[in-house]
Amino acid sequence: VNDLYRQGNVVIIGRGANVILADAIDVLHVGLMAPMEVRVENVMGNENLERDEARADLEELDKARQDFMSKYFNVRPDDPNLYHLMLNMGRLDTKAAADLILHAVGGLVS
């Protein structure tokens, strides 16, 4: 994560980057969330899964994310204090979210 950060102009998804780079002043930490039903519908469409299988996969993924962040960083991944911006993707489309993120990047104090 630090090597990628030093390269500059990168997007790092996950891997505890928001904790590892918490003190970097030129980094924007964005959390994306959505209600389970929205996530289930997305996974069903993208992965061609039945509802129960999609939900089980998401619950397993959520548990793995919780376990990873707890084990290595002693934090909860849904803690809003770890982010500059939290976006509810159940209420925003992708373009609106991207526009908000771009606007927020422009407002970083360096």
PDB file of C-alpha atoms in Angstrom:
ATOM      1  CA  VAL A   1       0.000   0.000   0.000  1.00  0.00           C
ATOM      2  CA  ASN A   2       2.776   2.438   0.897  1.00  0.00           C
ATOM      3  CA  ASP A   3       4.672   1.601  -2.303  1.00  0.00           C
ATOM      4  CA  LEU A   4       1.562   2.302  -4.387  1.00  0.00           C
ATOM      5  CA  TYR A   5       0.971   5.528  -2.470  1.00  0.00           C
ATOM      6  CA  ARG A   6       4.527   6.701  -3.176  1.00  0.00           C
ATOM      7  CA  GLN A   7       3.975   6.115  -6.903  1.00  0.00           C
ATOM      8  CA  GLY A   8       1.247   8.746  -6.740  1.00  0.00           C
ATOM      9  CA  ASN A   9      -2.038   9.254  -8.571  1.00  0.00           C
ATOM     10  CA  VAL A  10      -3.455   5.835  -7.648  1.00  0.00           C
ATOM     11  CA  VAL A  11      -6.709   4.401  -6.389  1.00  0.00           C
ATOM     12  CA  ILE A  12      -6.253   1.752  -3.722  1.00  0.00           C
ATOM     13  CA  ILE A  13      -9.298  -0.330  -2.921  1.00  0.00           C
ATOM     14  CA  GLY A  14      -9.340  -2.110   0.410  1.00  0.00           C
ATOM     15  CA  ARG A  15      -6.279  -3.728   1.971  1.00  0.00           C
ATOM     16  CA  GLY A  16      -6.667  -1.456   4.993  1.00  0.00           C
ATOM     17  CA  ALA A  17      -5.320   1.440   2.954  1.00  0.00           C
ATOM     18  CA  ASN A  18      -7.551   3.904   4.797  1.00  0.00           C
ATOM     19  CA  VAL A  19      -5.869   2.886   8.055  1.00  0.00           C
ATOM     20  CA  ILE A  20      -2.341   2.538   6.681  1.00  0.00           C
ATOM     21  CA  LEU A  21      -2.547   5.960   5.012  1.00  0.00           C
ATOM     22  CA  ALA A  22      -4.687   7.617   7.691  1.00  0.00           C
ATOM     23  CA  ASP A  23      -2.166  10.413   8.266  1.00  0.00           C
ATOM     24  CA  ALA A  24      -1.415  11.126   4.595  1.00  0.00           C
ATOM     25  CA  ILE A  25      -2.769  14.617   3.925  1.00  0.00           C
ATOM     26  CA  ASP A  26      -3.000  14.169   0.155  1.00  0.00           C
ATOM     27  CA  VAL A  27      -5.228  11.077   0.287  1.00  0.00           C
ATOM     28  CA  LEU A  28      -9.016  10.936   0.186  1.00  0.00           C
ATOM     29  CA  HIS A  29     -10.559   8.009   2.051  1.00  0.00           C
ATOM     30  CA  VAL A  30     -13.973   7.079   0.629  1.00  0.00           C
ATOM     31  CA  GLY A  31     -16.268   4.427   2.055  1.00  0.00           C
ATOM     32  CA  LEU A  32     -18.931   2.907  -0.172  1.00  0.00           C
ATOM     33  CA  MET A  33     -21.884   1.157   1.392  1.00  0.00           C
ATOM     34  CA  ALA A  34     -25.342   0.027   0.376  1.00  0.00           C
ATOM     35  CA  PRO A  35     -28.255  -1.765   1.997  1.00  0.00           C
ATOM     36  CA  MET A  36     -27.985  -5.552   1.810  1.00  0.00           C
ATOM     37  CA  GLU A  37     -30.937  -5.861  -0.565  1.00  0.00           C
ATOM     38  CA  VAL A  38     -29.342  -3.458  -3.054  1.00  0.00           C
ATOM     39  CA  ARG A  39     -26.100  -5.404  -2.831  1.00  0.00           C
ATOM     40  CA  VAL A  40     -27.923  -8.725  -3.283  1.00  0.00           C
ATOM     41  CA  GLU A  41     -29.668  -7.434  -6.414  1.00  0.00           C
ATOM     42  CA  ASN A  42     -26.350  -6.206  -7.839  1.00  0.00           C
ATOM     43  CA  VAL A  43     -24.592  -9.514  -7.172  1.00  0.00           C
ATOM     44  CA  MET A  44     -27.510 -11.486  -8.622  1.00  0.00           C
ATOM     45  CA  GLY A  45     -27.274  -9.467 -11.831  1.00  0.00           C
ATOM     46  CA  ASN A  46     -23.491  -9.321 -12.091  1.00  0.00           C
ATOM     47  CA  GLU A  47     -22.715 -12.888 -11.010  1.00  0.00           C
ATOM     48  CA  ASN A  48     -25.869 -14.621 -12.285  1.00  0.00           C
ATOM     49  CA  LEU A  49     -26.610 -16.057  -8.820  1.00  0.00           C
ATOM     50  CA  GLU A  50     -29.845 -16.900  -7.060  1.00  0.00           C
ATOM     51  CA  ARG A  51     -30.909 -14.598  -4.205  1.00  0.00           C
ATOM     52  CA  ASP A  52     -29.908 -16.944  -1.357  1.00  0.00           C
ATOM     53  CA  GLU A  53     -26.496 -17.658  -2.882  1.00  0.00           C
ATOM     54  CA  ALA A  54     -25.828 -13.953  -3.498  1.00  0.00           C
ATOM     55  CA  ARG A  55     -26.781 -13.106   0.091  1.00  0.00           C
ATOM     56  CA  ALA A  56     -24.599 -15.906   1.489  1.00  0.00           C
ATOM     57  CA  ASP A  57     -21.632 -14.725  -0.610  1.00  0.00           C
ATOM     58  CA  LEU A  58     -22.074 -11.146   0.603  1.00  0.00           C
ATOM     59  CA  GLU A  59     -22.392 -12.204   4.231  1.00  0.00           C
ATOM     60  CA  GLU A  60     -19.191 -14.250   3.882  1.00  0.00           C
ATOM     61  CA  LEU A  61     -17.410 -11.296   2.253  1.00  0.00           C
ATOM     62  CA  ASP A  62     -18.586  -8.933   5.007  1.00  0.00           C
ATOM     63  CA  LYS A  63     -17.350 -11.314   7.691  1.00  0.00           C
ATOM     64  CA  ALA A  64     -13.974 -11.703   5.972  1.00  0.00           C
ATOM     65  CA  ARG A  65     -13.624  -7.903   5.734  1.00  0.00           C
ATOM     66  CA  GLN A  66     -14.573  -7.488   9.398  1.00  0.00           C
ATOM     67  CA  ASP A  67     -12.141 -10.206  10.470  1.00  0.00           C
ATOM     68  CA  PHE A  68      -9.270  -8.787   8.382  1.00  0.00           C
ATOM     69  CA  MET A  69      -9.694  -5.216   9.623  1.00  0.00           C
ATOM     70  CA  SER A  70     -10.093  -6.370  13.215  1.00  0.00           C
ATOM     71  CA  LYS A  71      -7.108  -8.732  13.138  1.00  0.00           C
ATOM     72  CA  TYR A  72      -4.624  -6.435  11.415  1.00  0.00           C
ATOM     73  CA  PHE A  73      -5.793  -2.942  12.403  1.00  0.00           C
ATOM     74  CA  ASN A  74      -8.134  -3.377  15.391  1.00  0.00           C
ATOM     75  CA  VAL A  75     -10.871  -1.342  13.660  1.00  0.00           C
ATOM     76  CA  ARG A  76     -14.285  -1.931  12.140  1.00  0.00           C
ATOM     77  CA  PRO A  77     -14.409  -1.280   8.379  1.00  0.00           C
ATOM     78  CA  ASP A  78     -17.756   0.518   8.711  1.00  0.00           C
ATOM     79  CA  ASP A  79     -16.426   3.073  11.214  1.00  0.00           C
ATOM     80  CA  PRO A  80     -17.143   6.462   9.584  1.00  0.00           C
ATOM     81  CA  ASN A  81     -14.147   7.963  11.416  1.00  0.00           C
ATOM     82  CA  LEU A  82     -11.888   6.065   9.007  1.00  0.00           C
ATOM     83  CA  TYR A  83     -13.187   8.005   6.001  1.00  0.00           C
ATOM     84  CA  HIS A  84     -13.441  11.547   4.716  1.00  0.00           C
ATOM     85  CA  LEU A  85     -16.584  10.636   2.814  1.00  0.00           C
ATOM     86  CA  MET A  86     -19.133   7.815   3.090  1.00  0.00           C
ATOM     87  CA  LEU A  87     -21.452   7.240   0.129  1.00  0.00           C
ATOM     88  CA  ASN A  88     -24.657   5.217   0.205  1.00  0.00           C
ATOM     89  CA  MET A  89     -24.699   3.491  -3.167  1.00  0.00           C
ATOM     90  CA  GLY A  90     -28.278   2.481  -2.529  1.00  0.00           C
ATOM     91  CA  ARG A  91     -29.192   6.129  -3.065  1.00  0.00           C
ATOM     92  CA  LEU A  92     -26.637   7.233  -5.672  1.00  0.00           C
ATOM     93  CA  ASP A  93     -25.865   6.064  -9.159  1.00  0.00           C
ATOM     94  CA  THR A  94     -22.272   5.459 -10.174  1.00  0.00           C
ATOM     95  CA  LYS A  95     -21.873   8.766 -12.035  1.00  0.00           C
ATOM     96  CA  ALA A  96     -23.172  10.823  -9.106  1.00  0.00           C
ATOM     97  CA  ALA A  97     -20.808   9.003  -6.741  1.00  0.00           C
ATOM     98  CA  ALA A  98     -17.858   9.555  -9.084  1.00  0.00           C
ATOM     99  CA  ASP A  99     -18.730  13.252  -9.387  1.00  0.00           C
ATOM    100  CA  LEU A 100     -18.876  13.605  -5.591  1.00  0.00           C
ATOM    101  CA  ILE A 101     -15.521  11.865  -5.200  1.00  0.00           C
ATOM    102  CA  LEU A 102     -13.888  14.040  -7.860  1.00  0.00           C
ATOM    103  CA  HIS A 103     -15.241  17.164  -6.185  1.00  0.00           C
ATOM    104  CA  ALA A 104     -13.936  15.996  -2.799  1.00  0.00           C
ATOM    105  CA  VAL A 105     -10.485  15.235  -4.248  1.00  0.00           C
ATOM    106  CA  GLY A 106     -10.356  18.814  -5.481  1.00  0.00           C
ATOM    107  CA  GLY A 107     -10.969  20.030  -1.942  1.00  0.00           C
ATOM    108  CA  LEU A 108      -8.079  18.189  -0.294  1.00  0.00           C
ATOM    109  CA  VAL A 109      -5.818  20.457   1.708  1.00  0.00           C
ATOM    110  CA  SER A 110      -2.188  19.712   0.951  1.00  0.00           C
TER     111      SER A 110
END
